[in-house]
Amino acid sequence: SNTIDHALSCKRGGYVSIRHNRIRDYVAKELSEVCYDTRIEPSLQPVNQRQLPSGTNLDDGARLDVATRGFWTTMDLAFFDIRVYNSQARSNTIQSTSQTYRKHEQAKKTAYLHRVLEIEKGSFAPLVMATTGGMGRDFSIFVKRLAELKAQKTKNTYSDCIRFIRLKLSFSLIRSVTLSLRGYRGGPAESTTEDIYDV
């Protein structure tokens, strides 16, 4: 089926991964400029025999998308995991937009929040975007804090920084969604983020 839903959901060609990885890599790039010890796909420590709530991902070698230090407070360890969901998928159209964001955020929190709090001794926030460009509540809070740090670091205004970040995220998403809809031409898809930094 050559529908928009299929184009945005089909994992053939690597388009779903590209969409996710472009947002992940941009987030990591910005964090590396205002925080320290920023890592992409850090491995979580083993749970061993710790008792954690039902639904927690207990796998050895589990990874989250980005970790950094000094984001919320000076010495904190913060973990972030990204999800870009297909807003055209049937499962995402049976609820309101705000309910759908909360559903995806809660799924991430169920899997990782308590593991990060209790094993990693850090904070966790799911960064959820829709393919339409909207953000979940936690992602919006993240962007506001990132803009504050960027303004402090660069001496630009907060309003300029938050506009810049939102623009970069939007262009990254637009380009990867357009790639999915058109289909990649000329060879295998590559997960590169170089183009979004030149927007």
mmCIF file with all atom_site columns, C-alpha atoms in Angstrom:
data_model
loop_
_atom_site.group_PDB
_atom_site.id
_atom_site.type_symbol
_atom_site.label_atom_id
_atom_site.label_alt_id
_atom_site.label_comp_id
_atom_site.label_asym_id
_atom_site.label_entity_id
_atom_site.label_seq_id
_atom_site.pdbx_PDB_ins_code
_atom_site.Cartn_x
_atom_site.Cartn_y
_atom_site.Cartn_z
_atom_site.occupancy
_atom_site.B_iso_or_equiv
_atom_site.pdbx_formal_charge
_atom_site.auth_seq_id
_atom_site.auth_comp_id
_atom_site.auth_asym_id
_atom_site.auth_atom_id
_atom_site.pdbx_PDB_model_num
ATOM 1   C CA . SER A 1 1   ? 0.000  0.000  0.000  1.00 0.00 ? 1   SER A CA 1
ATOM 2   C CA . ASN A 1 2   ? 1.493  3.301  -1.106 1.00 0.00 ? 2   ASN A CA 1
ATOM 3   C CA . THR A 1 3   ? -0.254 5.387  1.546  1.00 0.00 ? 3   THR A CA 1
ATOM 4   C CA . ILE A 1 4   ? 1.267  8.085  3.735  1.00 0.00 ? 4   ILE A CA 1
ATOM 5   C CA . ASP A 1 5   ? 0.842  5.789  6.734  1.00 0.00 ? 5   ASP A CA 1
ATOM 6   C CA . HIS A 1 6   ? 2.772  3.014  5.009  1.00 0.00 ? 6   HIS A CA 1
ATOM 7   C CA . ALA A 1 7   ? 5.502  5.382  3.806  1.00 0.00 ? 7   ALA A CA 1
ATOM 8   C CA . LEU A 1 8   ? 6.070  6.696  7.331  1.00 0.00 ? 8   LEU A CA 1
ATOM 9   C CA . SER A 1 9   ? 5.869  3.303  9.057  1.00 0.00 ? 9   SER A CA 1
ATOM 10  C CA . CYS A 1 10  ? 7.673  0.957  6.663  1.00 0.00 ? 10  CYS A CA 1
ATOM 11  C CA . LYS A 1 11  ? 11.102 0.029  8.005  1.00 0.00 ? 11  LYS A CA 1
ATOM 12  C CA . ARG A 1 12  ? 12.459 -1.015 4.600  1.00 0.00 ? 12  ARG A CA 1
ATOM 13  C CA . GLY A 1 13  ? 15.137 1.399  3.419  1.00 0.00 ? 13  GLY A CA 1
ATOM 14  C CA . GLY A 1 14  ? 15.996 2.532  6.936  1.00 0.00 ? 14  GLY A CA 1
ATOM 15  C CA . TYR A 1 15  ? 13.788 5.642  6.801  1.00 0.00 ? 15  TYR A CA 1
ATOM 16  C CA . VAL A 1 16  ? 12.275 5.149  10.269 1.00 0.00 ? 16  VAL A CA 1
ATOM 17  C CA . SER A 1 17  ? 15.758 4.823  11.762 1.00 0.00 ? 17  SER A CA 1
ATOM 18  C CA . ILE A 1 18  ? 17.004 7.863  9.857  1.00 0.00 ? 18  ILE A CA 1
ATOM 19  C CA . ARG A 1 19  ? 14.113 9.937  11.216 1.00 0.00 ? 19  ARG A CA 1
ATOM 20  C CA . HIS A 1 20  ? 14.923 8.888  14.769 1.00 0.00 ? 20  HIS A CA 1
ATOM 21  C CA . ASN A 1 21  ? 18.693 9.174  14.443 1.00 0.00 ? 21  ASN A CA 1
ATOM 22  C CA . ARG A 1 22  ? 18.630 12.665 12.980 1.00 0.00 ? 22  ARG A CA 1
ATOM 23  C CA . ILE A 1 23  ? 16.706 13.962 15.985 1.00 0.00 ? 23  ILE A CA 1
ATOM 24  C CA . ARG A 1 24  ? 18.946 11.988 18.367 1.00 0.00 ? 24  ARG A CA 1
ATOM 25  C CA . ASP A 1 25  ? 22.152 13.296 16.817 1.00 0.00 ? 25  ASP A CA 1
ATOM 26  C CA . TYR A 1 26  ? 20.948 16.894 16.773 1.00 0.00 ? 26  TYR A CA 1
ATOM 27  C CA . VAL A 1 27  ? 19.922 16.688 20.431 1.00 0.00 ? 27  VAL A CA 1
ATOM 28  C CA . ALA A 1 28  ? 23.325 15.213 21.307 1.00 0.00 ? 28  ALA A CA 1
ATOM 29  C CA . LYS A 1 29  ? 25.137 17.913 19.339 1.00 0.00 ? 29  LYS A CA 1
ATOM 30  C CA . GLU A 1 30  ? 23.335 20.712 21.169 1.00 0.00 ? 30  GLU A CA 1
ATOM 31  C CA . LEU A 1 31  ? 23.845 19.050 24.560 1.00 0.00 ? 31  LEU A CA 1
ATOM 32  C CA . SER A 1 32  ? 27.561 18.611 23.906 1.00 0.00 ? 32  SER A CA 1
ATOM 33  C CA . GLU A 1 33  ? 27.861 22.380 23.474 1.00 0.00 ? 33  GLU A CA 1
ATOM 34  C CA . VAL A 1 34  ? 26.210 23.347 26.773 1.00 0.00 ? 34  VAL A CA 1
ATOM 35  C CA . CYS A 1 35  ? 26.796 20.321 29.038 1.00 0.00 ? 35  CYS A CA 1
ATOM 36  C CA . TYR A 1 36  ? 29.626 17.841 29.521 1.00 0.00 ? 36  TYR A CA 1
ATOM 37  C CA . ASP A 1 37  ? 30.216 14.099 29.170 1.00 0.00 ? 37  ASP A CA 1
ATOM 38  C CA . THR A 1 38  ? 27.511 13.851 26.492 1.00 0.00 ? 38  THR A CA 1
ATOM 39  C CA . ARG A 1 39  ? 27.222 10.329 25.102 1.00 0.00 ? 39  ARG A CA 1
ATOM 40  C CA . ILE A 1 40  ? 25.130 8.754  22.352 1.00 0.00 ? 40  ILE A CA 1
ATOM 41  C CA . GLU A 1 41  ? 23.530 5.385  23.124 1.00 0.00 ? 41  GLU A CA 1
ATOM 42  C CA . PRO A 1 42  ? 25.133 4.844  26.540 1.00 0.00 ? 42  PRO A CA 1
ATOM 43  C CA . SER A 1 43  ? 24.747 1.347  27.973 1.00 0.00 ? 43  SER A CA 1
ATOM 44  C CA . LEU A 1 44  ? 22.808 1.123  31.220 1.00 0.00 ? 44  LEU A CA 1
ATOM 45  C CA . GLN A 1 45  ? 24.295 -0.623 34.224 1.00 0.00 ? 45  GLN A CA 1
ATOM 46  C CA . PRO A 1 46  ? 23.088 -4.187 34.887 1.00 0.00 ? 46  PRO A CA 1
ATOM 47  C CA . VAL A 1 47  ? 20.020 -4.459 37.091 1.00 0.00 ? 47  VAL A CA 1
ATOM 48  C CA . ASN A 1 48  ? 21.348 -7.613 38.767 1.00 0.00 ? 48  ASN A CA 1
ATOM 49  C CA . GLN A 1 49  ? 18.788 -8.739 41.335 1.00 0.00 ? 49  GLN A CA 1
ATOM 50  C CA . ARG A 1 50  ? 17.209 -5.348 42.001 1.00 0.00 ? 50  ARG A CA 1
ATOM 51  C CA . GLN A 1 51  ? 13.433 -5.355 42.124 1.00 0.00 ? 51  GLN A CA 1
ATOM 52  C CA . LEU A 1 52  ? 11.960 -2.795 39.734 1.00 0.00 ? 52  LEU A CA 1
ATOM 53  C CA . PRO A 1 53  ? 8.329  -2.111 38.760 1.00 0.00 ? 53  PRO A CA 1
ATOM 54  C CA . SER A 1 54  ? 6.560  -4.283 36.209 1.00 0.00 ? 54  SER A CA 1
ATOM 55  C CA . GLY A 1 55  ? 7.231  -3.196 32.648 1.00 0.00 ? 55  GLY A CA 1
ATOM 56  C CA . THR A 1 56  ? 10.774 -2.006 33.327 1.00 0.00 ? 56  THR A CA 1
ATOM 57  C CA . ASN A 1 57  ? 13.311 -3.006 30.678 1.00 0.00 ? 57  ASN A CA 1
ATOM 58  C CA . LEU A 1 58  ? 15.646 -5.319 32.608 1.00 0.00 ? 58  LEU A CA 1
ATOM 59  C CA . ASP A 1 59  ? 17.824 -6.373 29.677 1.00 0.00 ? 59  ASP A CA 1
ATOM 60  C CA . ASP A 1 60  ? 21.578 -6.382 30.128 1.00 0.00 ? 60  ASP A CA 1
ATOM 61  C CA . GLY A 1 61  ? 23.086 -4.043 27.571 1.00 0.00 ? 61  GLY A CA 1
ATOM 62  C CA . ALA A 1 62  ? 19.963 -1.874 27.332 1.00 0.00 ? 62  ALA A CA 1
ATOM 63  C CA . ARG A 1 63  ? 20.749 1.563  25.947 1.00 0.00 ? 63  ARG A CA 1
ATOM 64  C CA . LEU A 1 64  ? 19.136 4.978  25.892 1.00 0.00 ? 64  LEU A CA 1
ATOM 65  C CA . ASP A 1 65  ? 19.634 7.520  23.154 1.00 0.00 ? 65  ASP A CA 1
ATOM 66  C CA . VAL A 1 66  ? 21.587 10.267 24.919 1.00 0.00 ? 66  VAL A CA 1
ATOM 67  C CA . ALA A 1 67  ? 23.124 10.914 28.333 1.00 0.00 ? 67  ALA A CA 1
ATOM 68  C CA . THR A 1 68  ? 24.767 14.089 29.575 1.00 0.00 ? 68  THR A CA 1
ATOM 69  C CA . ARG A 1 69  ? 25.831 15.850 32.755 1.00 0.00 ? 69  ARG A CA 1
ATOM 70  C CA . GLY A 1 70  ? 24.906 19.330 33.918 1.00 0.00 ? 70  GLY A CA 1
ATOM 71  C CA . PHE A 1 71  ? 21.580 19.746 32.137 1.00 0.00 ? 71  PHE A CA 1
ATOM 72  C CA . TRP A 1 72  ? 18.971 20.240 34.865 1.00 0.00 ? 72  TRP A CA 1
ATOM 73  C CA . THR A 1 73  ? 21.477 21.077 37.612 1.00 0.00 ? 73  THR A CA 1
ATOM 74  C CA . THR A 1 74  ? 25.252 21.513 37.709 1.00 0.00 ? 74  THR A CA 1
ATOM 75  C CA . MET A 1 75  ? 26.248 17.946 38.555 1.00 0.00 ? 75  MET A CA 1
ATOM 76  C CA . ASP A 1 76  ? 23.226 15.881 37.509 1.00 0.00 ? 76  ASP A CA 1
ATOM 77  C CA . LEU A 1 77  ? 23.283 12.900 35.155 1.00 0.00 ? 77  LEU A CA 1
ATOM 78  C CA . ALA A 1 78  ? 20.399 13.124 32.675 1.00 0.00 ? 78  ALA A CA 1
ATOM 79  C CA . PHE A 1 79  ? 19.205 10.468 30.234 1.00 0.00 ? 79  PHE A CA 1
ATOM 80  C CA . PHE A 1 80  ? 16.955 11.065 27.241 1.00 0.00 ? 80  PHE A CA 1
ATOM 81  C CA . ASP A 1 81  ? 15.248 8.668  24.858 1.00 0.00 ? 81  ASP A CA 1
ATOM 82  C CA . ILE A 1 82  ? 13.667 9.772  21.599 1.00 0.00 ? 82  ILE A CA 1
ATOM 83  C CA . ARG A 1 83  ? 10.571 8.565  19.821 1.00 0.00 ? 83  ARG A CA 1
ATOM 84  C CA . VAL A 1 84  ? 9.250  10.003 16.560 1.00 0.00 ? 84  VAL A CA 1
ATOM 85  C CA . TYR A 1 85  ? 5.844  8.452  16.060 1.00 0.00 ? 85  TYR A CA 1
ATOM 86  C CA . ASN A 1 86  ? 3.798  8.258  12.880 1.00 0.00 ? 86  ASN A CA 1
ATOM 87  C CA . SER A 1 87  ? 0.828  10.540 13.457 1.00 0.00 ? 87  SER A CA 1
ATOM 88  C CA . GLN A 1 88  ? -0.988 8.910  10.507 1.00 0.00 ? 88  GLN A CA 1
ATOM 89  C CA . ALA A 1 89  ? -0.941 5.417  12.009 1.00 0.00 ? 89  ALA A CA 1
ATOM 90  C CA . ARG A 1 90  ? -4.356 4.107  13.020 1.00 0.00 ? 90  ARG A CA 1
ATOM 91  C CA . SER A 1 91  ? -3.221 3.451  16.593 1.00 0.00 ? 91  SER A CA 1
ATOM 92  C CA . ASN A 1 92  ? -2.291 7.138  16.914 1.00 0.00 ? 92  ASN A CA 1
ATOM 93  C CA . THR A 1 93  ? -5.529 8.577  15.522 1.00 0.00 ? 93  THR A CA 1
ATOM 94  C CA . ILE A 1 94  ? -8.021 7.025  17.943 1.00 0.00 ? 94  ILE A CA 1
ATOM 95  C CA . GLN A 1 95  ? -7.061 9.438  20.734 1.00 0.00 ? 95  GLN A CA 1
ATOM 96  C CA . SER A 1 96  ? -6.541 13.174 20.962 1.00 0.00 ? 96  SER A CA 1
ATOM 97  C CA . THR A 1 97  ? -3.105 14.510 20.093 1.00 0.00 ? 97  THR A CA 1
ATOM 98  C CA . SER A 1 98  ? -2.300 15.291 23.726 1.00 0.00 ? 98  SER A CA 1
ATOM 99  C CA . GLN A 1 99  ? -3.388 11.798 24.800 1.00 0.00 ? 99  GLN A CA 1
ATOM 100 C CA . THR A 1 100 ? -1.218 10.245 22.090 1.00 0.00 ? 100 THR A CA 1
ATOM 101 C CA . TYR A 1 101 ? 1.844  12.181 23.245 1.00 0.00 ? 101 TYR A CA 1
ATOM 102 C CA . ARG A 1 102 ? 1.198  11.071 26.828 1.00 0.00 ? 102 ARG A CA 1
ATOM 103 C CA . LYS A 1 103 ? 0.783  7.454  25.697 1.00 0.00 ? 103 LYS A CA 1
ATOM 104 C CA . HIS A 1 104 ? 4.200  7.410  24.032 1.00 0.00 ? 104 HIS A CA 1
ATOM 105 C CA . GLU A 1 105 ? 5.857  9.290  26.886 1.00 0.00 ? 105 GLU A CA 1
ATOM 106 C CA . GLN A 1 106 ? 4.397  6.895  29.441 1.00 0.00 ? 106 GLN A CA 1
ATOM 107 C CA . ALA A 1 107 ? 5.567  3.866  27.461 1.00 0.00 ? 107 ALA A CA 1
ATOM 108 C CA . LYS A 1 108 ? 9.149  5.170  27.664 1.00 0.00 ? 108 LYS A CA 1
ATOM 109 C CA . LYS A 1 109 ? 8.815  6.008  31.359 1.00 0.00 ? 109 LYS A CA 1
ATOM 110 C CA . THR A 1 110 ? 7.415  2.576  32.157 1.00 0.00 ? 110 THR A CA 1
ATOM 111 C CA . ALA A 1 111 ? 10.412 0.962  30.475 1.00 0.00 ? 111 ALA A CA 1
ATOM 112 C CA . TYR A 1 112 ? 13.204 3.172  31.814 1.00 0.00 ? 112 TYR A CA 1
ATOM 113 C CA . LEU A 1 113 ? 12.278 5.729  34.483 1.00 0.00 ? 113 LEU A CA 1
ATOM 114 C CA . HIS A 1 114 ? 12.733 3.598  37.590 1.00 0.00 ? 114 HIS A CA 1
ATOM 115 C CA . ARG A 1 115 ? 15.814 1.867  36.193 1.00 0.00 ? 115 ARG A CA 1
ATOM 116 C CA . VAL A 1 116 ? 17.482 5.231  35.610 1.00 0.00 ? 116 VAL A CA 1
ATOM 117 C CA . LEU A 1 117 ? 16.408 6.652  38.969 1.00 0.00 ? 117 LEU A CA 1
ATOM 118 C CA . GLU A 1 118 ? 17.406 3.644  41.047 1.00 0.00 ? 118 GLU A CA 1
ATOM 119 C CA . ILE A 1 119 ? 20.338 2.095  39.166 1.00 0.00 ? 119 ILE A CA 1
ATOM 120 C CA . GLU A 1 120 ? 21.904 5.015  37.309 1.00 0.00 ? 120 GLU A CA 1
ATOM 121 C CA . LYS A 1 121 ? 21.014 7.614  39.977 1.00 0.00 ? 121 LYS A CA 1
ATOM 122 C CA . GLY A 1 122 ? 20.057 9.998  37.199 1.00 0.00 ? 122 GLY A CA 1
ATOM 123 C CA . SER A 1 123 ? 16.987 11.630 35.684 1.00 0.00 ? 123 SER A CA 1
ATOM 124 C CA . PHE A 1 124 ? 15.059 10.417 32.664 1.00 0.00 ? 124 PHE A CA 1
ATOM 125 C CA . ALA A 1 125 ? 12.918 12.235 30.121 1.00 0.00 ? 125 ALA A CA 1
ATOM 126 C CA . PRO A 1 126 ? 11.290 10.835 26.976 1.00 0.00 ? 126 PRO A CA 1
ATOM 127 C CA . LEU A 1 127 ? 11.564 13.168 23.989 1.00 0.00 ? 127 LEU A CA 1
ATOM 128 C CA . VAL A 1 128 ? 8.510  12.436 21.846 1.00 0.00 ? 128 VAL A CA 1
ATOM 129 C CA . MET A 1 129 ? 7.767  14.048 18.493 1.00 0.00 ? 129 MET A CA 1
ATOM 130 C CA . ALA A 1 130 ? 5.083  13.383 15.918 1.00 0.00 ? 130 ALA A CA 1
ATOM 131 C CA . THR A 1 131 ? 5.868  13.202 12.217 1.00 0.00 ? 131 THR A CA 1
ATOM 132 C CA . THR A 1 132 ? 3.742  16.352 11.884 1.00 0.00 ? 132 THR A CA 1
ATOM 133 C CA . GLY A 1 133 ? 6.386  18.236 13.888 1.00 0.00 ? 133 GLY A CA 1
ATOM 134 C CA . GLY A 1 134 ? 4.646  18.593 17.241 1.00 0.00 ? 134 GLY A CA 1
ATOM 135 C CA . MET A 1 135 ? 6.288  17.748 20.563 1.00 0.00 ? 135 MET A CA 1
ATOM 136 C CA . GLY A 1 136 ? 5.188  16.045 23.728 1.00 0.00 ? 136 GLY A CA 1
ATOM 137 C CA . ARG A 1 137 ? 5.199  17.877 27.056 1.00 0.00 ? 137 ARG A CA 1
ATOM 138 C CA . ASP A 1 138 ? 8.574  16.511 28.187 1.00 0.00 ? 138 ASP A CA 1
ATOM 139 C CA . PHE A 1 139 ? 10.233 17.426 24.889 1.00 0.00 ? 139 PHE A CA 1
ATOM 140 C CA . SER A 1 140 ? 8.848  20.974 25.150 1.00 0.00 ? 140 SER A CA 1
ATOM 141 C CA . ILE A 1 141 ? 10.259 21.306 28.669 1.00 0.00 ? 141 ILE A CA 1
ATOM 142 C CA . PHE A 1 142 ? 13.592 19.957 27.416 1.00 0.00 ? 142 PHE A CA 1
ATOM 143 C CA . VAL A 1 143 ? 13.740 22.486 24.569 1.00 0.00 ? 143 VAL A CA 1
ATOM 144 C CA . LYS A 1 144 ? 13.023 25.378 26.943 1.00 0.00 ? 144 LYS A CA 1
ATOM 145 C CA . ARG A 1 145 ? 15.817 24.305 29.290 1.00 0.00 ? 145 ARG A CA 1
ATOM 146 C CA . LEU A 1 146 ? 18.199 23.748 26.375 1.00 0.00 ? 146 LEU A CA 1
ATOM 147 C CA . ALA A 1 147 ? 17.425 27.252 25.099 1.00 0.00 ? 147 ALA A CA 1
ATOM 148 C CA . GLU A 1 148 ? 18.198 28.687 28.550 1.00 0.00 ? 148 GLU A CA 1
ATOM 149 C CA . LEU A 1 149 ? 21.588 26.961 28.606 1.00 0.00 ? 149 LEU A CA 1
ATOM 150 C CA . LYS A 1 150 ? 22.335 27.938 25.014 1.00 0.00 ? 150 LYS A CA 1
ATOM 151 C CA . ALA A 1 151 ? 21.480 31.583 25.762 1.00 0.00 ? 151 ALA A CA 1
ATOM 152 C CA . GLN A 1 152 ? 23.809 31.572 28.772 1.00 0.00 ? 152 GLN A CA 1
ATOM 153 C CA . LYS A 1 153 ? 26.598 29.993 26.742 1.00 0.00 ? 153 LYS A CA 1
ATOM 154 C CA . THR A 1 154 ? 26.298 32.063 23.557 1.00 0.00 ? 154 THR A CA 1
ATOM 155 C CA . LYS A 1 155 ? 25.034 35.363 25.045 1.00 0.00 ? 155 LYS A CA 1
ATOM 156 C CA . ASN A 1 156 ? 22.191 35.310 22.550 1.00 0.00 ? 156 ASN A CA 1
ATOM 157 C CA . THR A 1 157 ? 18.644 35.963 23.731 1.00 0.00 ? 157 THR A CA 1
ATOM 158 C CA . TYR A 1 158 ? 16.477 33.135 25.000 1.00 0.00 ? 158 TYR A CA 1
ATOM 159 C CA . SER A 1 159 ? 13.866 33.843 22.316 1.00 0.00 ? 159 SER A CA 1
ATOM 160 C CA . ASP A 1 160 ? 16.485 33.613 19.554 1.00 0.00 ? 160 ASP A CA 1
ATOM 161 C CA . CYS A 1 161 ? 17.856 30.365 20.979 1.00 0.00 ? 161 CYS A CA 1
ATOM 162 C CA . ILE A 1 162 ? 14.514 28.617 21.351 1.00 0.00 ? 162 ILE A CA 1
ATOM 163 C CA . ARG A 1 163 ? 13.501 29.711 17.856 1.00 0.00 ? 163 ARG A CA 1
ATOM 164 C CA . PHE A 1 164 ? 16.786 28.353 16.487 1.00 0.00 ? 164 PHE A CA 1
ATOM 165 C CA . ILE A 1 165 ? 16.382 24.976 18.234 1.00 0.00 ? 165 ILE A CA 1
ATOM 166 C CA . ARG A 1 166 ? 12.776 24.556 17.114 1.00 0.00 ? 166 ARG A CA 1
ATOM 167 C CA . LEU A 1 167 ? 13.740 25.483 13.552 1.00 0.00 ? 167 LEU A CA 1
ATOM 168 C CA . LYS A 1 168 ? 16.555 22.928 13.497 1.00 0.00 ? 168 LYS A CA 1
ATOM 169 C CA . LEU A 1 169 ? 14.317 20.184 14.855 1.00 0.00 ? 169 LEU A CA 1
ATOM 170 C CA . SER A 1 170 ? 11.575 21.045 12.368 1.00 0.00 ? 170 SER A CA 1
ATOM 171 C CA . PHE A 1 171 ? 13.905 21.027 9.371  1.00 0.00 ? 171 PHE A CA 1
ATOM 172 C CA . SER A 1 172 ? 15.490 17.766 10.478 1.00 0.00 ? 172 SER A CA 1
ATOM 173 C CA . LEU A 1 173 ? 12.080 16.155 10.729 1.00 0.00 ? 173 LEU A CA 1
ATOM 174 C CA . ILE A 1 174 ? 10.776 17.635 7.478  1.00 0.00 ? 174 ILE A CA 1
ATOM 175 C CA . ARG A 1 175 ? 13.766 16.346 5.540  1.00 0.00 ? 175 ARG A CA 1
ATOM 176 C CA . SER A 1 176 ? 13.548 12.828 6.920  1.00 0.00 ? 176 SER A CA 1
ATOM 177 C CA . VAL A 1 177 ? 9.763  12.649 6.489  1.00 0.00 ? 177 VAL A CA 1
ATOM 178 C CA . THR A 1 178 ? 10.069 13.924 2.916  1.00 0.00 ? 178 THR A CA 1
ATOM 179 C CA . LEU A 1 179 ? 12.694 11.257 2.284  1.00 0.00 ? 179 LEU A CA 1
ATOM 180 C CA . SER A 1 180 ? 10.275 8.599  3.528  1.00 0.00 ? 180 SER A CA 1
ATOM 181 C CA . LEU A 1 181 ? 7.414  9.873  1.372  1.00 0.00 ? 181 LEU A CA 1
ATOM 182 C CA . ARG A 1 182 ? 9.419  10.205 -1.827 1.00 0.00 ? 182 ARG A CA 1
ATOM 183 C CA . GLY A 1 183 ? 11.442 7.063  -1.357 1.00 0.00 ? 183 GLY A CA 1
ATOM 184 C CA . TYR A 1 184 ? 15.203 7.144  -1.496 1.00 0.00 ? 184 TYR A CA 1
ATOM 185 C CA . ARG A 1 185 ? 16.649 7.298  -5.016 1.00 0.00 ? 185 ARG A CA 1
ATOM 186 C CA . GLY A 1 186 ? 20.138 6.319  -6.076 1.00 0.00 ? 186 GLY A CA 1
ATOM 187 C CA . GLY A 1 187 ? 21.286 3.854  -3.420 1.00 0.00 ? 187 GLY A CA 1
ATOM 188 C CA . PRO A 1 188 ? 20.848 2.706  0.151  1.00 0.00 ? 188 PRO A CA 1
ATOM 189 C CA . ALA A 1 189 ? 19.717 5.276  2.685  1.00 0.00 ? 189 ALA A CA 1
ATOM 190 C CA . GLU A 1 190 ? 22.366 6.654  4.982  1.00 0.00 ? 190 GLU A CA 1
ATOM 191 C CA . SER A 1 191 ? 21.788 7.913  8.493  1.00 0.00 ? 191 SER A CA 1
ATOM 192 C CA . THR A 1 192 ? 23.581 11.221 8.251  1.00 0.00 ? 192 THR A CA 1
ATOM 193 C CA . THR A 1 193 ? 22.884 14.440 10.075 1.00 0.00 ? 193 THR A CA 1
ATOM 194 C CA . GLU A 1 194 ? 25.380 16.726 8.375  1.00 0.00 ? 194 GLU A CA 1
ATOM 195 C CA . ASP A 1 195 ? 22.733 18.492 6.317  1.00 0.00 ? 195 ASP A CA 1
ATOM 196 C CA . ILE A 1 196 ? 20.632 19.609 9.276  1.00 0.00 ? 196 ILE A CA 1
ATOM 197 C CA . TYR A 1 197 ? 23.488 21.569 10.771 1.00 0.00 ? 197 TYR A CA 1
ATOM 198 C CA . ASP A 1 198 ? 23.611 23.769 7.690  1.00 0.00 ? 198 ASP A CA 1
ATOM 199 C CA . VAL A 1 199 ? 19.969 24.876 7.880  1.00 0.00 ? 199 VAL A CA 1
#
